[in-house]
Short mmCIF file of C-alpha atoms and ligand atoms in Angstrom, two decimals:
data_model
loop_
_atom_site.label_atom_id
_atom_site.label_comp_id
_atom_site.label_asym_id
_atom_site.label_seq_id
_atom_site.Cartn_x
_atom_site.Cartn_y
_atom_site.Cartn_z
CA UNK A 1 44.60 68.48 43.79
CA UNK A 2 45.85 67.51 40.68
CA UNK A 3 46.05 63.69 39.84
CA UNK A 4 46.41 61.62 36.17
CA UNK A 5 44.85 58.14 35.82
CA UNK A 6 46.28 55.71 34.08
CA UNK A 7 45.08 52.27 33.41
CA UNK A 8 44.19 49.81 30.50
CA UNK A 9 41.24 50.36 28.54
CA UNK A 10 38.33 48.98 31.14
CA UNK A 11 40.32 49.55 34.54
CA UNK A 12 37.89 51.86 35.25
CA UNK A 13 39.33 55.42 34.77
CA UNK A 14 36.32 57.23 33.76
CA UNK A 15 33.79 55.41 35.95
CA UNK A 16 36.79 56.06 39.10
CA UNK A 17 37.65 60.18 38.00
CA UNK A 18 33.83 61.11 37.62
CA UNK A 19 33.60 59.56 41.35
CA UNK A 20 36.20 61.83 42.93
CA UNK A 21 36.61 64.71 41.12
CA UNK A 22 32.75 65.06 42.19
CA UNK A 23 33.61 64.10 45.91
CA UNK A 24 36.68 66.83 45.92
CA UNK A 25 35.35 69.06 43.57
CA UNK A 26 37.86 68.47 40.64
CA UNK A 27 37.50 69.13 36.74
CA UNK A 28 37.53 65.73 34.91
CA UNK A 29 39.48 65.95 32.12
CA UNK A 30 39.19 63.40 29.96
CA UNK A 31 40.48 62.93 26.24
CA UNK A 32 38.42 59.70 25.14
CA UNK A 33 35.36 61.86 25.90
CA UNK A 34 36.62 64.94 24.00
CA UNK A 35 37.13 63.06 21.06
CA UNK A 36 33.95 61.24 21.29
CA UNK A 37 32.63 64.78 21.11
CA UNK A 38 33.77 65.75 18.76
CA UNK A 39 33.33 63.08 16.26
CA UNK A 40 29.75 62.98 17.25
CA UNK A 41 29.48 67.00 16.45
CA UNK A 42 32.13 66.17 13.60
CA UNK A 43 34.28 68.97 14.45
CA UNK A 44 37.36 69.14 12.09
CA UNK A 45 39.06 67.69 15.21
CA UNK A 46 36.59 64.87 15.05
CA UNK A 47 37.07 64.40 11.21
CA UNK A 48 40.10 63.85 12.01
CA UNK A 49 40.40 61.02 14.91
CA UNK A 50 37.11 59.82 13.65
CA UNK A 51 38.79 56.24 11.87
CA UNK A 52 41.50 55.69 14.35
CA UNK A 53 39.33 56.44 17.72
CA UNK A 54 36.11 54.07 16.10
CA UNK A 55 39.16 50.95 15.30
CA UNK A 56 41.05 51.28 18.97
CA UNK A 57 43.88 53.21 17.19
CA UNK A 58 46.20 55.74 18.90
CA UNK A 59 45.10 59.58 18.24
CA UNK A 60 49.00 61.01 17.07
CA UNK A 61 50.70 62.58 19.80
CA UNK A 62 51.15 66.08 18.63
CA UNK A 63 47.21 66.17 18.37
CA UNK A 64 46.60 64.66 21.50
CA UNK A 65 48.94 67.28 23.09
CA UNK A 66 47.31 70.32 21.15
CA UNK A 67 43.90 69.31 22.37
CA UNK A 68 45.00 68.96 26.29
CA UNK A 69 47.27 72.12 26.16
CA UNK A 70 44.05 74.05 24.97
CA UNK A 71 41.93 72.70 27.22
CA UNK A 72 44.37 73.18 30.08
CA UNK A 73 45.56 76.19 29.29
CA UNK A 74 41.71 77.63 29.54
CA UNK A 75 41.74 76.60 33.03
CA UNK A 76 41.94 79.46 35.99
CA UNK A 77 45.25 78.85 37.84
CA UNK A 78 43.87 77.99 41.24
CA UNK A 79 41.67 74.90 39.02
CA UNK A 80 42.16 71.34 40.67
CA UNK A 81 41.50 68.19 37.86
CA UNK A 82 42.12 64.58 37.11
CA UNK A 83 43.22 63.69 33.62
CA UNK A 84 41.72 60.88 32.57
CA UNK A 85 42.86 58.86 29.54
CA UNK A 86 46.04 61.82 29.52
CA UNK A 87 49.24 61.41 28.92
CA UNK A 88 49.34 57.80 27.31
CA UNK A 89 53.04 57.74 25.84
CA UNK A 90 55.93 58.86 27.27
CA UNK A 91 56.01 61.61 24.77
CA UNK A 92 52.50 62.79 26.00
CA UNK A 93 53.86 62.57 29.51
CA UNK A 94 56.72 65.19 28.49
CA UNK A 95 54.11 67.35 26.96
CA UNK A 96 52.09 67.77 29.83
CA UNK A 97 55.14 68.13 31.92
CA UNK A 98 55.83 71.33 29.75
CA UNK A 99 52.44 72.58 30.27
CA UNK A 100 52.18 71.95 34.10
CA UNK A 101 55.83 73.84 34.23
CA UNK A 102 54.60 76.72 32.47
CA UNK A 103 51.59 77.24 34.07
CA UNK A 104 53.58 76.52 37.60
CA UNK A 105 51.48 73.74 38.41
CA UNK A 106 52.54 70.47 39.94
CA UNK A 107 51.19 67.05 40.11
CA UNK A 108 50.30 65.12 43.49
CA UNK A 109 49.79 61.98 42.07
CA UNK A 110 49.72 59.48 39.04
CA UNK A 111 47.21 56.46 39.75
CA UNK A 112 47.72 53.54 37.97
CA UNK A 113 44.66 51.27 38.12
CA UNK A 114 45.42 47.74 37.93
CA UNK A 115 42.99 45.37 36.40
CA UNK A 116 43.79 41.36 35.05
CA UNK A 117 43.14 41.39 31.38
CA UNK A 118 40.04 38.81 31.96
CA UNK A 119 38.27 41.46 33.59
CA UNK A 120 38.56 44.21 31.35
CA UNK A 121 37.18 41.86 28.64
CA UNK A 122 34.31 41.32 30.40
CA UNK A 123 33.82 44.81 31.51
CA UNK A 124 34.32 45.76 28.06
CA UNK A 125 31.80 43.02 26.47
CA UNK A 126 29.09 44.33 28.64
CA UNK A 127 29.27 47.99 28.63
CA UNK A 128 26.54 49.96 26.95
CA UNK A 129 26.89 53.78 26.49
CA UNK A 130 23.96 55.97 25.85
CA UNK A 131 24.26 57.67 22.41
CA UNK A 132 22.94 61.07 23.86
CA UNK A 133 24.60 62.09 26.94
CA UNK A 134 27.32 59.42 27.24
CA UNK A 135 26.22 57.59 30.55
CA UNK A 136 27.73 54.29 31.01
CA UNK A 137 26.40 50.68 31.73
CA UNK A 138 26.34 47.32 32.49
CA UNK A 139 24.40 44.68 30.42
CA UNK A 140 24.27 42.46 33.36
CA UNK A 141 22.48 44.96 35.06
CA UNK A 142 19.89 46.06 32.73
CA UNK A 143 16.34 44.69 32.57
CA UNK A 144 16.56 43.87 28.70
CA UNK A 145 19.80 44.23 27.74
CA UNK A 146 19.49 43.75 24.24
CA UNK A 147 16.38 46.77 23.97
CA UNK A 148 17.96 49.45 27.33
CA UNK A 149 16.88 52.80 27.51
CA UNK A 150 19.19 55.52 29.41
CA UNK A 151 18.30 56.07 32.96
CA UNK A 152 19.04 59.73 32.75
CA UNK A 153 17.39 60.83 29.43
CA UNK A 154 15.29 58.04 28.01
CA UNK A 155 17.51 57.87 24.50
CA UNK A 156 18.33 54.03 23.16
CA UNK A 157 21.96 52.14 25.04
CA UNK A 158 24.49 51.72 21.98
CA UNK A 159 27.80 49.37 22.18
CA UNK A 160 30.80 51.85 21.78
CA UNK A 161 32.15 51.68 18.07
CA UNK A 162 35.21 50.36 19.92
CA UNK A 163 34.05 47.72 22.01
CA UNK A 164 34.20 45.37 19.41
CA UNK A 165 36.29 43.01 20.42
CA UNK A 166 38.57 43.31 17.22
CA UNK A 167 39.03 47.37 18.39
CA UNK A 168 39.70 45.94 21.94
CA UNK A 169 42.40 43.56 21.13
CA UNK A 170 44.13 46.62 19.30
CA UNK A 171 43.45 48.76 22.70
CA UNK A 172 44.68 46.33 24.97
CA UNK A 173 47.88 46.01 22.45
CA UNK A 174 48.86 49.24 22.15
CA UNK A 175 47.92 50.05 26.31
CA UNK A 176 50.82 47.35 27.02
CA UNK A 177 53.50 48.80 24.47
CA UNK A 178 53.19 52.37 25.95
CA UNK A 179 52.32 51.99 29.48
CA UNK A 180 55.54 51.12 30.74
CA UNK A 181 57.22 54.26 29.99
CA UNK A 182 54.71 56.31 30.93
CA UNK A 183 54.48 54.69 34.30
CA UNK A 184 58.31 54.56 34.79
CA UNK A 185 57.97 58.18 34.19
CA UNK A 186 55.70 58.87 37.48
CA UNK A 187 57.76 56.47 39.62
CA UNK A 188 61.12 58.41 38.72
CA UNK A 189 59.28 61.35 40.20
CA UNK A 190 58.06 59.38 43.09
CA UNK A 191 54.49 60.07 41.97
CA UNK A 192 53.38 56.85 40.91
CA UNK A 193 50.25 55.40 43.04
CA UNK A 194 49.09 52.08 42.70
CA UNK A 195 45.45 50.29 42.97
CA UNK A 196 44.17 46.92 42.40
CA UNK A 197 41.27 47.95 40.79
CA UNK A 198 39.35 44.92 39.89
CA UNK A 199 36.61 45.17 42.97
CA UNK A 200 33.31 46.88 43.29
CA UNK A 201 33.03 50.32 42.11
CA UNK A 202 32.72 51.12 45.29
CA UNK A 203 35.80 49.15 46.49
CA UNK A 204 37.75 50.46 44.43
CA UNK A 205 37.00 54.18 45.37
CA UNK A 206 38.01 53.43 48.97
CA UNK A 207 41.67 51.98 48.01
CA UNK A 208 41.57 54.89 45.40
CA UNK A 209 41.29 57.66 48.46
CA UNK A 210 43.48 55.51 50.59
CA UNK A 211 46.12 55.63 48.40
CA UNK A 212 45.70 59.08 47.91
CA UNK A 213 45.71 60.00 51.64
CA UNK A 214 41.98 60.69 52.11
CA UNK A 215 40.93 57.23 53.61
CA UNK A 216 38.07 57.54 55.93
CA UNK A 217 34.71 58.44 55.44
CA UNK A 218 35.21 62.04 54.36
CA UNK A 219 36.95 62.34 51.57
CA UNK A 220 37.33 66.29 52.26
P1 AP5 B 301 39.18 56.40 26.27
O1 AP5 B 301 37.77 56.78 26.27
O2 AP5 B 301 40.11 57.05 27.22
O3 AP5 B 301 39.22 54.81 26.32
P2 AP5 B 301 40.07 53.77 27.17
O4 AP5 B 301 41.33 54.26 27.78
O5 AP5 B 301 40.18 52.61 26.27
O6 AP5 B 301 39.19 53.60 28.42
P3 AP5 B 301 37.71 53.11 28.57
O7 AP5 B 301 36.80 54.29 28.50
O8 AP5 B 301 37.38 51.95 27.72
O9 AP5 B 301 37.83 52.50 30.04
P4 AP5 B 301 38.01 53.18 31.44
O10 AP5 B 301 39.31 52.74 32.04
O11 AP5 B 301 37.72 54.65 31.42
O12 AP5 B 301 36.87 52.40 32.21
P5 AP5 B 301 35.36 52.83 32.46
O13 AP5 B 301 35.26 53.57 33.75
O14 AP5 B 301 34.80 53.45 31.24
O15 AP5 B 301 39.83 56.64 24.81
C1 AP5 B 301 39.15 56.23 23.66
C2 AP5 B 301 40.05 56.41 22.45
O16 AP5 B 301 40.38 57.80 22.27
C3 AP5 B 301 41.41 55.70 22.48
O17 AP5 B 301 41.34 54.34 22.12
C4 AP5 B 301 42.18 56.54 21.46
O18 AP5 B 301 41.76 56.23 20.16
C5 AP5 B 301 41.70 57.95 21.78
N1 AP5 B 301 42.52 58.58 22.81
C6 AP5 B 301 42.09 59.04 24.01
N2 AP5 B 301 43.10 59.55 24.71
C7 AP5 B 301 44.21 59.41 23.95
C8 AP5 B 301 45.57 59.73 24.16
N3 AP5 B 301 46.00 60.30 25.29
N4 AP5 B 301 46.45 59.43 23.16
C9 AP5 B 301 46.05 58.87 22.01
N5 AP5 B 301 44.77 58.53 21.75
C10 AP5 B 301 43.84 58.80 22.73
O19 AP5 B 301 34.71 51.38 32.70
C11 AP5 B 301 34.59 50.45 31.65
C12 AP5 B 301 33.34 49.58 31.91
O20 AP5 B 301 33.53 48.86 33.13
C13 AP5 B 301 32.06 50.40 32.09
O21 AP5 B 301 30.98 49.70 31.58
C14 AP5 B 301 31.93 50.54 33.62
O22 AP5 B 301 30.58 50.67 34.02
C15 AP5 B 301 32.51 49.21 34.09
N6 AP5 B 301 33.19 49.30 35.38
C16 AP5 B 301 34.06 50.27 35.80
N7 AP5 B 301 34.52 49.99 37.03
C17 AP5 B 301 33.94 48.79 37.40
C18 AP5 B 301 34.02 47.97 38.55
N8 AP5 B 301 34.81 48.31 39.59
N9 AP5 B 301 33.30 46.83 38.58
C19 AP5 B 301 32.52 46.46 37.52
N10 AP5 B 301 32.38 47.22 36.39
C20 AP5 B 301 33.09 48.36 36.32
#
């Protein structure tokens, strides 16, 4: 299966794509993270996005587009993935149309997560990211959220450089000037999924595999 999420900054894309490309054995693919990468390893890449990822800029397109196509184009051809945070313009969505032709691939879906813009402020406010390996948080559900310490490997929770909530305004700016065409894109092709997404994680996952045909309790 191959899938793209889209979504405003907060619908829950990365928390929703980790969740089912484990359950259906998919490759997550997902830029944010590759450019948080690399800035942290300060990759020439990462040099490079470092200003305009940290203040809720857009990375250019052409970049963007170099960094999938590599990625992609490393893949075997039989992989299965959900891109995550990929294509965000209409622009990107013609570049990875031109990579998915050449490589003979096709997509099955593009989920749009749908989240009220109160919501994603408050998701945003209270997320804490651990500095090490990147596992996400809620405040409200940490014992001291002020002094939290990462479940998985003990390293201090941080507030992502562009949680700020003068980085998030820009976000949520530039997420309603592009998402349109992008989304009018998928729905041309009769592609375009769907899913209030403003529920329980684990709400959300069931409309996510209902909409996707794999209601039920197996998701196989
Ligand atoms: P990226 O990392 O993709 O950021 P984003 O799109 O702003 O998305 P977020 O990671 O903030 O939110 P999400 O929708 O993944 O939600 P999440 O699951 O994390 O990109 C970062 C930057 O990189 C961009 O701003 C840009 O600079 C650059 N970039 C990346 N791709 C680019 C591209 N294609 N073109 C140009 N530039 C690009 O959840 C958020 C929080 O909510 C978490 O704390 C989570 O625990 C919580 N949460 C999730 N679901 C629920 C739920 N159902 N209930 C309660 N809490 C929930």
């Amino acid at each position: 299966m191959r899938l793209v999420f889209l979504g405003p900054p907060g619908s829950g894309k990365g928390t929703q794509a980790q969740l089912l490309a484990a359950a259906l054995g998919l490759r997550h693919v997902a830029t944010g993270d590759m450019f948080r990468q690399a800035i942290q390893e300060k990759s020439a890449v990462g040099k490079k996005v470092a200003r305009l990822v940290n203040n809720g800029e857009l990375v250019p397109d052409a970049l963007v587009g170099e960094v999938v196509r590599d990625h992609l184009d490393g893949l075997p051809n039989d992989a299965g993935f959900v891109l995550d945070g990929f294509p965000r313009t209409a622009t990107q969505a013609e570049m990875l149309q031109e990579i998915l032709d050449r490589r003979g691939w096709s997509l099955d879906a593009a989920v749009a997560l749908k989240v009220p813009e109160e919501v994603i402020v408050a998701r945003l406010g209270g997320r804490r990211v651990c500095g090490h390996c990147g596992a996400t948080y809620q405040a409200d559900q940490l014992p001291d959220p002020d002094n939290g310490k990462c479940e998985r490997c003990g390293e201090p929770l941080v507030t992502r450089e562009d949680d700020r909530p003068e980085a998030v305004r820009r976000r949520l700016e530039l997420y309603w000037s592009t998402a349109r065409g992008v989304e009018e894109f998928y729905a041309a092709q009769g592609l375009l999924r769907e899913v209030a997404a403003e529920g329980t994680v684990e709400e959300v996952q069931k409309a996510l595999l209902a909409a996707l045909g794999r209601g039920g309790n197996d998701p196989h």
